[in-house]
GROMACS .gro file of C-alpha atoms in nm:
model
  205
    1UNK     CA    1  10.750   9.047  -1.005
    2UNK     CA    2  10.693   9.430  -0.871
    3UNK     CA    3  10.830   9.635  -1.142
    4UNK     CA    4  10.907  10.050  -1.102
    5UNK     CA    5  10.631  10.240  -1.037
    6UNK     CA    6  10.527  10.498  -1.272
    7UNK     CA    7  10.166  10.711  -1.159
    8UNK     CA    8  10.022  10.666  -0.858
    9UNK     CA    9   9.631  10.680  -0.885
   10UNK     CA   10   9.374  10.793  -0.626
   11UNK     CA   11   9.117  10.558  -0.436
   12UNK     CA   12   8.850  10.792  -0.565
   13UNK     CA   13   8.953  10.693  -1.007
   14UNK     CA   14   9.036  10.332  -0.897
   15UNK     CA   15   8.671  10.186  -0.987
   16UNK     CA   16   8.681  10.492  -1.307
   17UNK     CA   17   8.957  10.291  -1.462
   18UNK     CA   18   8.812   9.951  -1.436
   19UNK     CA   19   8.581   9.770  -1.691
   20UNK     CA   20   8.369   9.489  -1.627
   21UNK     CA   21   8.571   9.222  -1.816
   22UNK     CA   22   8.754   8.944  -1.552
   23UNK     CA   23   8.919   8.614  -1.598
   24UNK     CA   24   8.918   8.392  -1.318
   25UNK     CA   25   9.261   8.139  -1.355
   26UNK     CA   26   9.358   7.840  -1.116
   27UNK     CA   27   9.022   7.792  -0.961
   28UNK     CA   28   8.915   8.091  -0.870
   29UNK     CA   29   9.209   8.224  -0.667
   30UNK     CA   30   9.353   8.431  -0.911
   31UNK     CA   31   9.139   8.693  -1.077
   32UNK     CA   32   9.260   8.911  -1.453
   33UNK     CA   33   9.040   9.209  -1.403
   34UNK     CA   34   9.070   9.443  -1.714
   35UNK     CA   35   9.093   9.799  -1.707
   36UNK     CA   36   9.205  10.071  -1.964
   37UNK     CA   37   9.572  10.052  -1.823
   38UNK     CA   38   9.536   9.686  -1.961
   39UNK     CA   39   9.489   9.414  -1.692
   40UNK     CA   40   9.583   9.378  -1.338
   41UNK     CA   41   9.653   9.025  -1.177
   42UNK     CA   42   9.477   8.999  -0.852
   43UNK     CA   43   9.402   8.734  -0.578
   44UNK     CA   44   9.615   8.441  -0.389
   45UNK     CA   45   9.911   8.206  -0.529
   46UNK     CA   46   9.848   7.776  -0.367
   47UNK     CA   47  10.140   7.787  -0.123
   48UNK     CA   48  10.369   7.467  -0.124
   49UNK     CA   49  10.244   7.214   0.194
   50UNK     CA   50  10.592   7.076   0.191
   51UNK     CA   51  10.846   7.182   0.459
   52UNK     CA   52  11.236   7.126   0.461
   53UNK     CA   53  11.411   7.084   0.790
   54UNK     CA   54  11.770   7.086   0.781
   55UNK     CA   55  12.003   7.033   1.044
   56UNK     CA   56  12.369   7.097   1.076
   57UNK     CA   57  12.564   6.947   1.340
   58UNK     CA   58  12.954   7.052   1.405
   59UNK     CA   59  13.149   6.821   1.609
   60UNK     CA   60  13.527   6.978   1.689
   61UNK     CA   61  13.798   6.779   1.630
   62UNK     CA   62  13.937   6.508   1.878
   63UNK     CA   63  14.285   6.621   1.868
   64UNK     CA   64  14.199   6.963   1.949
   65UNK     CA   65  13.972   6.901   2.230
   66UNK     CA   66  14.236   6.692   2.415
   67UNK     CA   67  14.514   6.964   2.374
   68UNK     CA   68  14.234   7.236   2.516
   69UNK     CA   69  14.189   6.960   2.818
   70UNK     CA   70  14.549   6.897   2.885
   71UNK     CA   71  14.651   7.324   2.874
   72UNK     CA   72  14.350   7.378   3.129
   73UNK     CA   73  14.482   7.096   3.376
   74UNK     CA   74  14.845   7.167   3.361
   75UNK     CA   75  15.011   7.390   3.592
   76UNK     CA   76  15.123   7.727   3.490
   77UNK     CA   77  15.516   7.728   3.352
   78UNK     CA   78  15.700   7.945   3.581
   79UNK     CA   79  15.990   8.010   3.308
   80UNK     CA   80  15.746   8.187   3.131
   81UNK     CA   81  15.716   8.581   3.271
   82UNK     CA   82  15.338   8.613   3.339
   83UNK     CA   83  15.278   9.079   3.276
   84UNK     CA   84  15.044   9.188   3.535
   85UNK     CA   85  14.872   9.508   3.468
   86UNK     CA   86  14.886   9.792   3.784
   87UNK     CA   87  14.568   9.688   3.938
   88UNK     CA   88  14.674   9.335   3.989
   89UNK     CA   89  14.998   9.414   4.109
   90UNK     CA   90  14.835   9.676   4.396
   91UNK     CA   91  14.555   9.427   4.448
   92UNK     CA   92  14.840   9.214   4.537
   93UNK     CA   93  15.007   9.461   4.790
   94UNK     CA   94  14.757   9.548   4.902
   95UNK     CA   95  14.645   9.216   5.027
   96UNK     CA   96  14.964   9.118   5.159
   97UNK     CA   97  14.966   9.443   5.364
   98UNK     CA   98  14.633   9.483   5.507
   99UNK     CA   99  14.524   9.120   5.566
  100UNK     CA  100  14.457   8.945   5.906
  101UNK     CA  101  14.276   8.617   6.118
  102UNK     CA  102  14.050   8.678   6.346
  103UNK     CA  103  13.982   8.425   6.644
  104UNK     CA  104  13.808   8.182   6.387
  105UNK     CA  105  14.054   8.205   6.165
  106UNK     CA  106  13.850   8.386   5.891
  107UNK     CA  107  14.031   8.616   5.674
  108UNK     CA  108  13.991   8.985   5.705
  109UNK     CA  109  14.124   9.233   5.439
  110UNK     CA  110  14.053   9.591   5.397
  111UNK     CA  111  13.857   9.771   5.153
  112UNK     CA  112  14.102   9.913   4.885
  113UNK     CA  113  13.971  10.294   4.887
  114UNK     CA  114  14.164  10.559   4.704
  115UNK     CA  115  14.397  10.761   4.901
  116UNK     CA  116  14.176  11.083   4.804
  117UNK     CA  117  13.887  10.960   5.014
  118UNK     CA  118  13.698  11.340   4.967
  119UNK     CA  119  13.645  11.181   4.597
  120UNK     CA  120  13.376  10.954   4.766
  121UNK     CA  121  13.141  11.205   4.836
  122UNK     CA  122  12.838  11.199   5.108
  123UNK     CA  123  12.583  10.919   5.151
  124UNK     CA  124  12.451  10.980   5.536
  125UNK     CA  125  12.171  11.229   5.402
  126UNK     CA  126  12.006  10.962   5.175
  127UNK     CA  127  12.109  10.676   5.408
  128UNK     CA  128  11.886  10.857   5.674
  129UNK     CA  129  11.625  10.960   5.462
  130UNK     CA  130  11.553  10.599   5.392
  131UNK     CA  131  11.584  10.474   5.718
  132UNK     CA  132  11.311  10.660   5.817
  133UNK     CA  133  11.064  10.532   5.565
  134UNK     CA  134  11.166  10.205   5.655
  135UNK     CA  135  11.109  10.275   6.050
  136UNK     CA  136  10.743  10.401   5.958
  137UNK     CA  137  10.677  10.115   5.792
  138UNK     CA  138  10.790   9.903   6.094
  139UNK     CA  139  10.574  10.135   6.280
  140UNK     CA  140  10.301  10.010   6.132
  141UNK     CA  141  10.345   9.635   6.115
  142UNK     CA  142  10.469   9.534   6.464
  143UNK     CA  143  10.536   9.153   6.345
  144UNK     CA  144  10.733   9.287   6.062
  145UNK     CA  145  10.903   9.527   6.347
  146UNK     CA  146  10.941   9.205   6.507
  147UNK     CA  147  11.133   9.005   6.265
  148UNK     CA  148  11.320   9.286   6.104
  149UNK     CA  149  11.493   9.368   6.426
  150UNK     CA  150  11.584   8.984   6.445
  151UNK     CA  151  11.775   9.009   6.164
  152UNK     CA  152  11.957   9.297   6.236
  153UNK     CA  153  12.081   9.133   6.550
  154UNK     CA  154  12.138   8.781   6.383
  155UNK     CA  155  12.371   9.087   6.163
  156UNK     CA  156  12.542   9.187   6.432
  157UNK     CA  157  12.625   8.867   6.622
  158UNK     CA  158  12.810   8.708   6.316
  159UNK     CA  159  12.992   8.977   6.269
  160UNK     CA  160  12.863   9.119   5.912
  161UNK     CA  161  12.821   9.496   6.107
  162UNK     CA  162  12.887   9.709   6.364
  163UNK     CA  163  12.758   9.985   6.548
  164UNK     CA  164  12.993  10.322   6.448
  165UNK     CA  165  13.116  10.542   6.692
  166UNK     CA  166  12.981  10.912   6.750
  167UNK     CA  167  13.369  11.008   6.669
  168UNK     CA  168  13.350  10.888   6.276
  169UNK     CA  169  12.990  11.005   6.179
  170UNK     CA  170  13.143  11.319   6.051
  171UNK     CA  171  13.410  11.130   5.864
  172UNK     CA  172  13.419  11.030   5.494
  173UNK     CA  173  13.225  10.682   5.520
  174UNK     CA  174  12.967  10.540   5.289
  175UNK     CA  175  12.618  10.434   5.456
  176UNK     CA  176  12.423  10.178   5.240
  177UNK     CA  177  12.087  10.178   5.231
  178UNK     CA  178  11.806   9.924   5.305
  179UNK     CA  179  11.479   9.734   5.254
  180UNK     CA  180  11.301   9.488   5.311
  181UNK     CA  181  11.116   9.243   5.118
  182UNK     CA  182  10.820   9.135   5.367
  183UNK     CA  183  10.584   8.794   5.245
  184UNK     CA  184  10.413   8.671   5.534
  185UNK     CA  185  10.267   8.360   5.380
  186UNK     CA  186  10.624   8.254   5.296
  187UNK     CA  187  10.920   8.031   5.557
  188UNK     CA  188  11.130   8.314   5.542
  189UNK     CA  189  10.890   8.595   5.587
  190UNK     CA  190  11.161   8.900   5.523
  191UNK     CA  191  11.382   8.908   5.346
  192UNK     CA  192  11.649   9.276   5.368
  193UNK     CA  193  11.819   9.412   5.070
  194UNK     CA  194  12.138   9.628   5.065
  195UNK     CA  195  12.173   9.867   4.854
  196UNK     CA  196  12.544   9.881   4.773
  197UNK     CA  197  12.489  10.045   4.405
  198UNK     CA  198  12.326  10.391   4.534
  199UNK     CA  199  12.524  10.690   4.494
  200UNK     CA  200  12.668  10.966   4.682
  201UNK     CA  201  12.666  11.299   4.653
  202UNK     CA  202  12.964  11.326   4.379
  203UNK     CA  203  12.790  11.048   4.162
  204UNK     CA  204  13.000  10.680   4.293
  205UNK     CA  205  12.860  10.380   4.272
   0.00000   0.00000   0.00000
């Protein structure tokens, strides 16, 4: 066992301090080399071939498991008061307020954005910006043109955008920005990638 050290001796006295007595123990592997500190104990110790595997399996009780099952399928009790925090109740509200069906009777509910909408910040200028990499990119590759402007109208047919009015470009909106994702070799060649997580100028999203 590694006991405390006491001196710490240079490479250039190790071979001073060693005489030219050795023992060789346990077939060679382990080696008593004298020296005038007395002797050291060098060389490799047979390691053990055997291995021990042990497994431990937990199984939770019967009981228990049924009683979990039975609380997840049950309906809620409505004599007991259920606390809802202030964002669930204004979710809520706001839901029951702002909600509507369209023709197809799909539901449409508005964003919930924060009365203070100057908070947002400005996301045009970076919007742009990227928009016109993108269009010199499509410049480029006119089959990429091709299919990207495909999509874009596939966008606007089932309803996921719209074209903005002149009027509310100078309002406090938030753009998000694009790319594409263009493999040629592939059945869906493009594939476009909104970037909902890039920030504005104060630092959202």
């Amino acid at each position: 066992m590694p006991g405390q050290k006491d001196i710490l001796i240079g490479s250039e006295l190790f071979f001073e301090i060693l005489k030219p007595e050795q023992h060789y123990l346990q077939e060679g592997n382990v080696i008593l080399q004298n020296t005038k500190f007395g002797y050291l104990v060098t060389g490799t110790l047979p390691q053990s071939q055997q291995q021990a595997n042990c497994c431990l399996i937990s199984e939770p009780s019967l009981d228990i498991t049924v009683k979990k099952f039975f609380e997840l399928e049950s309906l809620p009790d409505d004599s007991k008061e259920i606390t809802k925090s202030e964002e669930e109740i204004y979710c809520e509200e706001h839901f029951v307020s702002t909600y509507k069906r369209d023709k197809t009777g799909r539901f449409i509910v508005r964003l919930p954005i924060k009365e203070n909408a100057e908070t947002l910040g400005y996301s045009k200028e970076n919007a742009i910006k990227r928009l016109k990499g993108i269009w010199e990119k499509l410049n480029k590759n006119n089959t990429m043109g091709t299919v990207y402007k495909e999509f874009m109208n596939e966008y606007e047919l089932l309803g996921h955008m719209e074209e903005i009015k002149n009027e509310t470009l100078d309002k406090i909106n938030y753009y998000i920005p694009h790319h594409s994702v263009y493999k040629p070799k592939t059945s869906t060649p493009l594939r476009v990638v909104f970037d909902a997580s890039a920030k504005t100028t104060s630092g959202f999203f």
